[in-house]
CSV table of C-alpha atoms in Angstrom, one decimal:
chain,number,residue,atom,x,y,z
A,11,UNK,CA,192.5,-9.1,-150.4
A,12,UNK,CA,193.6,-10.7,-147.3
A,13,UNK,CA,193.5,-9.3,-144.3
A,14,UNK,CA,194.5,-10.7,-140.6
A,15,UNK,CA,195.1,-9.3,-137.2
A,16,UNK,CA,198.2,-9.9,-135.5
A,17,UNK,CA,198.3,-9.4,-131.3
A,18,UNK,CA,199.6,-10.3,-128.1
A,19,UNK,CA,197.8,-9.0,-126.2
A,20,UNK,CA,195.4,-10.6,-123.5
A,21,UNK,CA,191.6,-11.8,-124.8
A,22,UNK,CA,190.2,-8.7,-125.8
A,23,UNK,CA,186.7,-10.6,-126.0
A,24,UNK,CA,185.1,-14.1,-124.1
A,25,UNK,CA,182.5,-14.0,-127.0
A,26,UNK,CA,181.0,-16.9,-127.4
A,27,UNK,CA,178.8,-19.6,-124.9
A,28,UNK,CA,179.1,-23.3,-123.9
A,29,UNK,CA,182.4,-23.2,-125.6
A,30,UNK,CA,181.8,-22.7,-128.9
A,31,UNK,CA,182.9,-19.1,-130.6
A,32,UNK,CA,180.1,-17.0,-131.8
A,33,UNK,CA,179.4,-17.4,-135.9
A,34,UNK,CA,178.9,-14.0,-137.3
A,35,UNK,CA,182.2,-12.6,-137.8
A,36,UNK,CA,182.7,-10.1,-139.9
A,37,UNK,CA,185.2,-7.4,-141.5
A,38,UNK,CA,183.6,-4.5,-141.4
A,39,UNK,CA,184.9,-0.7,-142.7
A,40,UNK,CA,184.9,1.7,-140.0
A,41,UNK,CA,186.9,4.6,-141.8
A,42,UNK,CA,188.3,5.2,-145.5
A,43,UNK,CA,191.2,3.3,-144.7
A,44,UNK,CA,190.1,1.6,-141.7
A,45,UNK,CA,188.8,-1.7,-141.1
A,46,UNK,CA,187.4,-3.6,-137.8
A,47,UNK,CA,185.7,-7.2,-136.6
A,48,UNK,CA,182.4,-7.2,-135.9
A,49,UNK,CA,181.4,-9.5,-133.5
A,50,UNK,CA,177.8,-10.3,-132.8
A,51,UNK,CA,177.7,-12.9,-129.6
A,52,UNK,CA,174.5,-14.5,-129.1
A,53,UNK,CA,173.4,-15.8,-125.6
A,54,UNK,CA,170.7,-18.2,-124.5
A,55,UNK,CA,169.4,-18.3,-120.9
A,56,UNK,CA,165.8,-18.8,-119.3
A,57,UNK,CA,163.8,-18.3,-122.4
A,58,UNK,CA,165.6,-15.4,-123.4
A,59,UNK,CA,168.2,-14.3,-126.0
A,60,UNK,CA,170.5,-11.7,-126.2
A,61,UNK,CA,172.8,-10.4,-129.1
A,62,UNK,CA,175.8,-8.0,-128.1
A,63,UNK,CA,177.6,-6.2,-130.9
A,64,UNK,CA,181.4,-6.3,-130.1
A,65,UNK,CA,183.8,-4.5,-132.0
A,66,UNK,CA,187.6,-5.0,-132.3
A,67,UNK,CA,189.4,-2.4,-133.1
A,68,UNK,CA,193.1,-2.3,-134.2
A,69,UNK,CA,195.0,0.8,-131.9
A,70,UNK,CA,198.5,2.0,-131.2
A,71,UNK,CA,199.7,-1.6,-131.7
A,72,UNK,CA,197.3,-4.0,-130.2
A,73,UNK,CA,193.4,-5.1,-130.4
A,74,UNK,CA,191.0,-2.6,-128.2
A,75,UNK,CA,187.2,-3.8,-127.5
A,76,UNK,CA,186.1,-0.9,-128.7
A,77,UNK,CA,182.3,-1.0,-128.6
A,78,UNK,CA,179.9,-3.4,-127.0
A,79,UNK,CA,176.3,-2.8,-126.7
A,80,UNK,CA,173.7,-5.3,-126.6
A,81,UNK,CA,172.2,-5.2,-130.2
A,82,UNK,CA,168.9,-7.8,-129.8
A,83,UNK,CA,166.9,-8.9,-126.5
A,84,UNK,CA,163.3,-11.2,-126.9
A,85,UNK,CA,161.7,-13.8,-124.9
A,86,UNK,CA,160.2,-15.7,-127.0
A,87,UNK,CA,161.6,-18.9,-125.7
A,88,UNK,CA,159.6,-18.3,-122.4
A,89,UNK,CA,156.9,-15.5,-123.0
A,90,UNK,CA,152.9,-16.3,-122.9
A,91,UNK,CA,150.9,-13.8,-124.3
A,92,UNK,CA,148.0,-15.9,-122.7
A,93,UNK,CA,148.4,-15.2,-118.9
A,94,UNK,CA,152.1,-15.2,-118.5
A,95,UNK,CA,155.1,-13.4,-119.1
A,96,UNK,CA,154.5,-11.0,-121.9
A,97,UNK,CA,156.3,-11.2,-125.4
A,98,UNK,CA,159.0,-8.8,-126.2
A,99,UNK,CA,161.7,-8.5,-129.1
A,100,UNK,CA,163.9,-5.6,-129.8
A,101,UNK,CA,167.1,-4.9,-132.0
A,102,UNK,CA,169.3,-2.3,-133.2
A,103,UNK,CA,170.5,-1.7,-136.7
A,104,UNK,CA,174.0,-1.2,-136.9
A,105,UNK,CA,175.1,1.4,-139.2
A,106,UNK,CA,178.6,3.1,-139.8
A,107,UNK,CA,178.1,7.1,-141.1
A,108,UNK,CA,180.9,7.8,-143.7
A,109,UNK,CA,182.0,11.7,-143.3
A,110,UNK,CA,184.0,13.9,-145.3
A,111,UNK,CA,187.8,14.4,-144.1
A,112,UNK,CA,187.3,11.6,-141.1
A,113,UNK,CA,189.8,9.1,-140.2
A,114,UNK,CA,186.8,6.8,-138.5
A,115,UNK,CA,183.5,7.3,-139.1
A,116,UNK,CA,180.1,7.2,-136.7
A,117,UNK,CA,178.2,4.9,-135.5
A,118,UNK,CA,174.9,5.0,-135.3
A,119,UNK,CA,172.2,1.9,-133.1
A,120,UNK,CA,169.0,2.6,-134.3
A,121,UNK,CA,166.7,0.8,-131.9
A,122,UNK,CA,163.3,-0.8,-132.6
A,123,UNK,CA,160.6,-3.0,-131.3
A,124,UNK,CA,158.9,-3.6,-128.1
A,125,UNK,CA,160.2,-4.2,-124.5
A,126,UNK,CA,158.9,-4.7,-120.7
A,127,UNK,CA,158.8,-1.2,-118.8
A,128,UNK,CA,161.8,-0.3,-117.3
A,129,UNK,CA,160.7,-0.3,-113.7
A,130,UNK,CA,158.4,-2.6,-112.2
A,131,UNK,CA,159.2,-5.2,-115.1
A,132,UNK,CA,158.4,-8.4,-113.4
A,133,UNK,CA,154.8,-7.0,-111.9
A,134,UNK,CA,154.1,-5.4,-115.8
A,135,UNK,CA,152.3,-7.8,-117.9
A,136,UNK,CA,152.1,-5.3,-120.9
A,137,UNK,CA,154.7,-4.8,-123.4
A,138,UNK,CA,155.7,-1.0,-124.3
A,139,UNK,CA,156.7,0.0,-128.2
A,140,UNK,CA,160.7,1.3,-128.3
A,141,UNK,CA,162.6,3.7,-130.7
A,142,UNK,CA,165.6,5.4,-130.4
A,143,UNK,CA,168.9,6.2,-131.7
A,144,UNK,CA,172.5,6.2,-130.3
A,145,UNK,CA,175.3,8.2,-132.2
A,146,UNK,CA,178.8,7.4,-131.3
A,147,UNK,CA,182.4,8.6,-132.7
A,148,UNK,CA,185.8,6.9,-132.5
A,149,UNK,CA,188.0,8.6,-129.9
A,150,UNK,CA,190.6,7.3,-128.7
A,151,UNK,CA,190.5,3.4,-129.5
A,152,UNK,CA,187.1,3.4,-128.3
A,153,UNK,CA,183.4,4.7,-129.7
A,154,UNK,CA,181.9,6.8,-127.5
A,155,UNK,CA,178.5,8.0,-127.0
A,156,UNK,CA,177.8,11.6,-128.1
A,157,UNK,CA,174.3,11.6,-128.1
A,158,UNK,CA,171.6,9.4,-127.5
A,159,UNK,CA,167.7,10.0,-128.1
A,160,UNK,CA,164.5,7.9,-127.5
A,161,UNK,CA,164.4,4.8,-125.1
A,162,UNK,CA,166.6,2.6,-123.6
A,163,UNK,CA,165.4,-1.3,-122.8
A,164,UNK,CA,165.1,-3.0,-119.5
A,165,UNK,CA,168.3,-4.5,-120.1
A,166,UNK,CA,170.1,-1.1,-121.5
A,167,UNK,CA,169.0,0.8,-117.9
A,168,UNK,CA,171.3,-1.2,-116.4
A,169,UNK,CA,174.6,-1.1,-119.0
A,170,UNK,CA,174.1,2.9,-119.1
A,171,UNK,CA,174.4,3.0,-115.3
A,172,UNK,CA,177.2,1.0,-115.6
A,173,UNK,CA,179.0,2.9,-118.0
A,174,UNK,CA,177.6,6.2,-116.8
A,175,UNK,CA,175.8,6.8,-120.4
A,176,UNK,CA,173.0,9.7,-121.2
């Protein structure tokens, strides 16, 4: 089966870094008759790397960004677990929840790993353990959060201020 999106709308994405277009595409089924791309963009800086989920959505004639959330932070590129910055890697699982009688299903992040504290990270030279799990459902073009337990990362503090999340 072949499947293609066709849009003219404006970028609905600047995935990607120093040029080159991020490698893990994929078409991914979001619904029983419902399918989206699944964009993970990976970003290198200072030691660190980052991982967003994006996904693309096909609505009322166009391509909407439906969903980005950062699905994997670590510093392992910089970290020294002998006097320096501590080491710290994280991800989510990503994981669409069929339903019964749903045009779009779920979404659920299921977040693992360990992380610097959320306040006072750069004075913190201890790592804390994170869980958690986000629940989203497709309204609207968009996923949006319905509920939300466990922790958020450093870096999630400041994306759910941003977008006003639980």
């Amino acid at each position: 089966m072949k499947w293609t999106i066709d849009a003219s709308n404006r970028a609905v994405t600047f995935a990607g870094e120093w040029g080159r277009p991020p490698t893990d595409i994929q078409l991914v089924q979001i619904g029983p008759n419902r399918r989206a791309v699944k964009v993970i963009d990976v970003g290198q800086g200072n030691g660190e790397t980052t991982a967003v989920l994006q996904l693309l959505i096909p609505w009322n004639g166009t391509v909407n960004l439906s969903l980005e959330r950062i699905v994997a932070d670590d510093d392992k590129g910089l970290c020294d677990s002998s006097g320096g910055l501590p080491c710290y890697a994280n991800r989510r699982t990503v994981t669409f929840v069929p339903k019964d009688k749903v045009e779009y299903y779920d979404l659920e992040l299921k977040l693992s790993g360990t992380d610097l504290p959320v306040s006072d990270a750069a004075a913190s030279r201890r790592v804390r353990k994170v869980n958690g799990l986000e629940t989203l459902k497709f309204e609207n073009g968009k996923y949006v959060q319905i509920s939300r337990q466990g922790d958020l990362t450093y870096v999630d503090d400041a994306v759910a201020k941003r977008e006003d999340l639980k």
